[in-house]
Amino acid sequence: MPRATTLILILAGLCGSSLGQYNEEEDLAWLQYYLRQSRVSSYNYVPYYEEESPAYAYSYPSATDAEPEPEPQPQQAAPWRCPQECDCPPNFSSAMYCDTRNLRYLPFVPSRMKYVYFQNNLVTSIQEGAFDNATELEWLALHNNQISSEKMGKRVFGKLQRLERLYMNNNNLTRLPGPLPRSLRELHLSYNHISKVPANALEGLENLTALYLSHNFIFEMGASLKGLKSLILADLSYNNLRKVPDGLPASLEQLYLEYNYINAIPDDYFQVSPRLLYVRMSHNSLTNQGLSSNTFNSSSILELDLSYNRLQKIPRVNTNLENLYLQGNRINEFSISSFCSVVDVMNYSRLQVLRLDGNEIKRNAVPPDAPLCLRRATVIEI
């Protein structure tokens, strides 16, 4: 009997034995599992670089004795697949972790993802359409990379209509990315190289509650904050601002402007923000000539930091103020009228902390009625 015929009969016998041990449903399940594993094992992610092959191409290796296959065409990846460079925990199927892996490109983002972490890599560019498949994204972490404005697609965030938090701090951006989704609630852009914020740069972001732009080179903000109807926190510290932003939102509660070059504040500037609680303007160039008598007389402010400026007198503050920091100025007198317009049993300041150290004022300059006005103060440093 020919050898080939013998092998066929042996294989047929083995197959018959296997079929005798398992029912048809189990065989079908095993076959489906085998085909599925075969497809998974042949998955081959090809990263995209500028001026190279198209983005997100997938190929399948051919047999060694077959003719070479043509160049693969761009395909839409299966929505459940996780790029081999990243981790997608089974118990948190909507999150993809690609952080701290020395990546120089952005892997494909499956459509089911809501939380994607690309921070602490070496990414320099974001190609157009990089997130078009991931329209469910809510959190996108791109901080601590090397992304530049010149190497970002013009509408990379255009289809992310559910994005709430965008982290792009510690990159090489020279301007604000945009357009940004109206759904955005937090925008983190600190530690970049941004020098200007155009008036329309934040237009339409009515849901934005927190804006972080510290440690940039911003010299002009204009009225870019005015239309942010939900803004609670604006951090513009460590920049090159020479004047305060035009028009604060009524919703604002925290304003950080320390380490700039601001020398004046318009009259009633803070009155348009009746919810404002914390104002930090230390390390600027403020003088008494650049302030009006009512600049800081806002009933909502609880903490005011004016330390390390050029003030010679204590500015007038509201009696509701609780913490006032004036250390490191040029103040040479203690005027009780700055805290209490009338001093009696019923009228007094709610001030708890007052710092006047590092000024030119002397301890014996404190007026005798100060204890009555500042009866709630627990810390007074001169």
XYZ file of C-alpha atoms in Angstrom:
382
model
C 0.000 0.000 0.000
C 1.446 3.416 -0.907
C 2.831 5.432 2.028
C 0.546 8.415 1.383
C -2.540 6.194 1.461
C -1.421 4.698 4.797
C -1.038 8.189 6.349
C -4.492 9.168 5.158
C -6.035 6.067 6.740
C -4.217 6.672 10.040
C -5.366 10.292 10.155
C -8.900 9.215 9.309
C -8.825 6.732 12.182
C -7.590 9.326 14.610
C -10.251 11.776 13.500
C -12.879 9.094 13.905
C -11.656 8.381 17.422
C -11.779 12.090 18.296
C -15.280 12.483 16.932
C -16.368 9.524 18.963
C -15.213 11.156 22.184
C -16.820 14.610 21.708
C -20.225 15.747 20.492
C -20.741 18.091 17.564
C -21.293 21.202 19.704
C -17.979 20.774 21.509
C -16.128 20.243 18.217
C -17.682 23.381 16.795
C -16.721 25.378 19.883
C -13.148 24.067 19.704
C -12.920 24.937 16.018
C -14.177 28.457 16.621
C -11.652 28.889 19.453
C -8.824 27.645 17.223
C -9.742 30.005 14.398
C -10.039 32.851 16.836
C -6.581 32.156 18.317
C -5.109 31.916 14.838
C -6.404 35.326 13.973
C -5.133 36.854 17.232
C -1.667 35.390 16.864
C -1.328 36.824 13.363
C -2.168 40.383 14.517
C 0.659 42.724 13.672
C 0.517 46.382 14.651
C 2.493 48.738 12.448
C 3.194 52.141 14.029
C 2.765 55.270 11.960
C 5.426 57.863 11.490
C 5.323 60.999 9.418
C 5.873 60.506 5.667
C 5.910 56.744 6.006
C 3.256 54.078 5.584
C -0.406 55.017 6.267
C -1.643 55.156 9.839
C -2.740 52.004 11.613
C -2.029 49.443 8.912
C -2.489 45.796 9.837
C -0.941 42.850 7.938
C -1.049 39.079 8.104
C 2.093 37.016 7.363
C 1.938 34.707 4.375
C 3.349 31.188 4.062
C 7.055 30.930 3.354
C 6.517 29.253 -0.023
C 3.791 31.648 -1.185
C 4.107 34.657 -3.423
C 4.753 37.957 -1.587
C 1.509 39.745 -0.792
C 0.934 43.339 -1.972
C 1.351 46.282 0.378
C -1.510 46.217 2.942
C -4.112 48.967 2.750
C -5.248 50.994 5.776
C -7.924 49.136 7.693
C -10.199 49.869 10.620
C -8.973 47.887 13.618
C -11.383 45.662 15.481
C -12.920 47.749 18.278
C -12.013 45.258 21.011
C -8.314 44.913 20.279
C -5.671 46.389 22.560
C -2.378 47.584 21.006
C 0.521 45.342 21.957
C 2.407 48.376 23.350
C -0.285 49.016 25.966
C -2.250 47.324 28.728
C -6.044 47.069 28.737
C -7.077 45.480 32.054
C -9.946 42.986 31.669
C -11.589 44.328 34.824
C -11.445 47.893 33.459
C -12.187 47.377 29.803
C -12.674 51.072 29.002
C -9.133 52.077 30.059
C -5.884 51.786 28.092
C -2.489 52.294 29.766
C 0.374 53.247 27.456
C 2.328 55.414 29.878
C 6.087 55.337 30.614
C 7.066 53.061 27.710
C 9.410 55.277 25.654
C 6.811 55.472 22.875
C 7.559 57.849 20.016
C 4.124 57.530 18.403
C 0.506 57.178 19.509
C -0.858 53.640 19.147
C -4.323 53.009 17.779
C -7.100 53.687 20.303
C -9.946 51.118 20.243
C -13.423 52.573 20.002
C -14.582 51.295 23.396
C -11.996 53.330 25.345
C -13.002 56.139 27.706
C -9.749 56.635 29.626
C -6.412 56.628 27.772
C -3.013 57.304 29.321
C -0.040 58.248 27.103
C 1.940 60.295 29.653
C 5.694 59.997 30.307
C 6.718 59.020 26.786
C 8.693 60.545 23.899
C 5.806 61.431 21.607
C 6.506 64.495 19.440
C 3.471 64.616 17.131
C -0.226 63.792 16.907
C -1.338 62.932 13.405
C -4.682 64.051 12.012
C -7.397 61.528 12.794
C -5.471 59.887 15.637
C -8.573 59.796 17.842
C -11.328 59.675 15.231
C -12.142 56.075 16.139
C -12.301 56.748 19.901
C -15.324 59.019 20.063
C -16.214 57.814 23.584
C -13.064 59.245 25.186
C -13.596 61.138 28.453
C -10.021 61.336 29.826
C -6.960 61.798 27.621
C -3.537 62.011 29.287
C -0.719 63.261 27.040
C 1.404 65.078 29.618
C 5.175 64.731 29.978
C 5.882 64.186 26.292
C 7.530 66.324 23.599
C 4.490 67.294 21.558
C 4.830 70.531 19.592
C 2.071 72.677 18.127
C 3.575 72.430 14.653
C 3.247 68.636 14.662
C -0.363 68.437 15.738
C -3.256 67.911 13.360
C -5.569 70.910 13.099
C -8.621 68.992 14.314
C -7.205 66.081 16.324
C -9.790 66.570 19.082
C -12.640 67.488 16.749
C -14.627 64.248 17.124
C -14.161 63.793 20.884
C -17.528 65.226 21.825
C -17.503 63.524 25.244
C -13.992 64.486 26.315
C -13.986 66.006 29.815
C -10.309 66.100 30.837
C -7.331 66.837 28.616
C -3.814 66.693 30.085
C -1.093 68.218 27.887
C 1.128 69.845 30.506
C 4.895 69.444 30.197
C 5.126 69.457 26.411
C 6.495 71.848 23.765
C 3.269 73.611 22.809
C 3.570 77.223 21.638
C -0.187 77.819 21.354
C -3.413 76.407 22.692
C -4.628 73.315 20.850
C -7.931 73.669 19.123
C -10.664 73.584 18.355
C -11.481 71.871 21.640
C -14.652 69.901 22.432
C -17.443 71.834 24.167
C -17.728 68.972 26.655
C -14.308 69.763 28.168
C -14.283 70.351 31.935
C -10.547 70.450 32.740
C -7.741 71.709 30.508
C -4.164 71.175 31.719
C -1.533 73.100 29.709
C 1.024 74.114 32.331
C 4.774 73.922 31.645
C 4.642 74.615 27.916
C 5.882 77.501 25.738
C 2.597 79.304 25.117
C 3.023 83.075 24.772
C -0.444 84.325 23.883
C -4.057 83.285 24.385
C -6.243 84.772 21.610
C -9.693 86.023 22.531
C -11.399 83.135 20.703
C -9.015 80.376 21.830
C -11.424 79.135 24.519
C -14.617 80.069 22.748
C -17.559 77.738 23.297
C -16.092 75.959 26.339
C -19.087 76.698 28.521
C -18.556 73.518 30.588
C -14.918 74.241 31.457
C -14.453 74.392 35.238
C -10.630 74.355 35.590
C -7.977 75.978 33.403
C -4.279 75.386 34.141
C -1.867 77.623 32.189
C 0.898 78.198 34.733
C 4.613 78.122 33.882
C 4.273 79.374 30.322
C 5.351 82.644 28.677
C 1.935 84.246 28.347
C 2.064 88.043 28.093
C -1.536 88.587 27.001
C -4.857 86.982 27.927
C -7.292 89.589 26.635
C -10.919 88.682 27.349
C -10.417 84.978 26.712
C -11.851 84.014 30.135
C -15.011 86.073 29.913
C -17.175 83.531 28.092
C -16.276 80.580 30.341
C -19.589 80.460 32.203
C -18.675 77.454 34.384
C -15.059 78.321 35.188
C -14.209 77.823 38.872
C -10.386 77.798 38.839
C -7.976 79.759 36.637
C -4.257 79.223 37.227
C -2.205 81.778 35.271
C 0.765 81.911 37.625
C 4.395 81.984 36.497
C 3.834 83.829 33.238
C 4.718 87.220 31.737
C 1.412 89.000 32.268
C 1.645 92.746 32.766
C -2.060 93.258 33.356
C -4.920 91.177 34.666
C -7.185 89.355 32.174
C -10.099 91.434 30.899
C -13.404 90.374 32.391
C -13.583 87.514 34.884
C -16.418 84.968 34.741
C -19.146 85.297 37.359
C -18.622 81.643 38.326
C -14.934 82.036 39.273
C -13.893 80.944 42.783
C -10.089 80.652 42.563
C -7.739 83.001 40.685
C -3.978 82.432 40.718
C -1.826 85.191 39.205
C 1.358 84.973 41.282
C 4.788 85.384 39.657
C 3.814 87.775 36.883
C 4.547 91.474 36.232
C 1.148 93.002 37.028
C 1.364 96.552 38.412
C -2.265 97.674 38.515
C -5.816 96.356 38.945
C -8.914 98.203 37.677
C -11.500 99.501 40.130
C -14.262 96.975 40.986
C -12.343 94.332 39.038
C -13.389 91.513 41.381
C -16.986 92.643 41.825
C -18.114 90.790 38.683
C -17.195 87.488 40.357
C -19.452 87.255 43.433
C -18.276 83.708 44.213
C -14.562 84.510 44.267
C -12.904 83.017 47.373
C -9.136 82.830 46.766
C -6.968 85.438 45.044
C -3.218 84.962 44.829
C -1.136 87.785 43.368
C 2.188 87.458 45.157
C 5.466 88.222 43.393
C 4.093 90.874 41.051
C 4.752 94.637 40.752
C 1.642 95.998 42.477
C 1.819 99.492 43.966
C -0.769 101.499 45.883
C -0.939 103.888 42.941
C -2.160 101.015 40.773
C -5.015 100.153 43.150
C -8.261 101.925 43.931
C -9.749 102.138 47.408
C -12.274 99.385 46.570
C -10.106 96.998 44.558
C -10.092 94.279 47.227
C -13.269 95.306 49.059
C -15.134 92.211 47.841
C -17.360 90.491 50.383
C -16.768 87.025 48.932
C -12.944 86.856 49.105
C -11.697 84.772 52.034
C -7.978 84.577 51.213
C -5.878 87.294 49.598
C -2.162 86.925 48.927
C -0.382 90.178 47.984
C 3.024 89.258 49.353
C 6.244 90.328 47.648
C 4.913 93.287 45.747
C 5.703 97.035 46.084
C 2.902 98.143 48.389
C 3.636 100.938 50.865
C 0.261 100.890 52.609
C -2.137 98.163 53.617
C -4.939 98.159 51.013
C -8.501 98.307 52.208
C -10.109 94.867 52.485
C -13.584 93.628 53.314
C -14.420 92.607 56.870
C -15.264 89.082 55.657
C -11.649 88.426 54.658
C -10.054 85.659 56.767
C -6.432 85.408 55.549
C -4.300 88.310 54.321
C -0.676 87.908 53.267
C 1.343 91.120 52.861
C 4.859 90.022 53.774
C 7.774 91.192 51.668
C 6.349 94.590 50.679
C 7.366 98.172 51.630
C 4.583 98.900 54.106
C 5.597 101.411 56.760
C 2.373 102.010 58.681
C -0.403 100.027 60.321
C -3.714 101.618 59.355
C -6.636 100.088 61.217
C -9.048 101.672 58.728
C -7.826 99.143 56.161
C -9.657 96.476 58.132
C -12.470 98.278 59.986
C -14.133 101.489 58.794
C -15.837 101.691 62.203
C -14.383 100.165 65.344
C -16.823 99.179 68.081
C -18.330 96.122 69.725
C -20.579 95.315 66.761
C -18.163 96.111 63.935
C -15.000 94.082 63.568
C -12.945 92.152 61.050
C -13.183 88.383 60.604
C -9.476 88.263 59.810
C -7.730 85.233 61.307
C -4.239 85.397 59.756
C -2.344 88.613 59.017
C 1.254 88.541 57.739
C 3.166 91.809 57.704
C 6.686 90.486 58.279
C 9.424 91.589 55.920
C 8.080 95.155 55.686
C 9.264 98.510 57.071
C 6.614 98.668 59.750
C 7.580 98.657 63.431
C 5.898 96.699 66.187
C 5.087 99.811 68.223
C 3.179 101.215 65.236
C 0.159 99.005 65.978
C -2.712 101.273 67.105
C -4.380 100.636 70.486
C -7.763 99.796 68.957
C -6.296 96.995 66.786
C -7.255 94.226 69.266
C -10.878 95.337 69.111
C -10.971 95.422 65.308
C -8.914 92.231 64.828
C -10.429 90.300 67.727
C -10.672 87.066 65.702
C -7.051 87.086 64.557
C -5.024 84.123 65.803
C -1.829 84.920 63.844
C -0.415 88.431 63.382
C 3.199 88.592 62.231
C 5.008 91.909 62.006
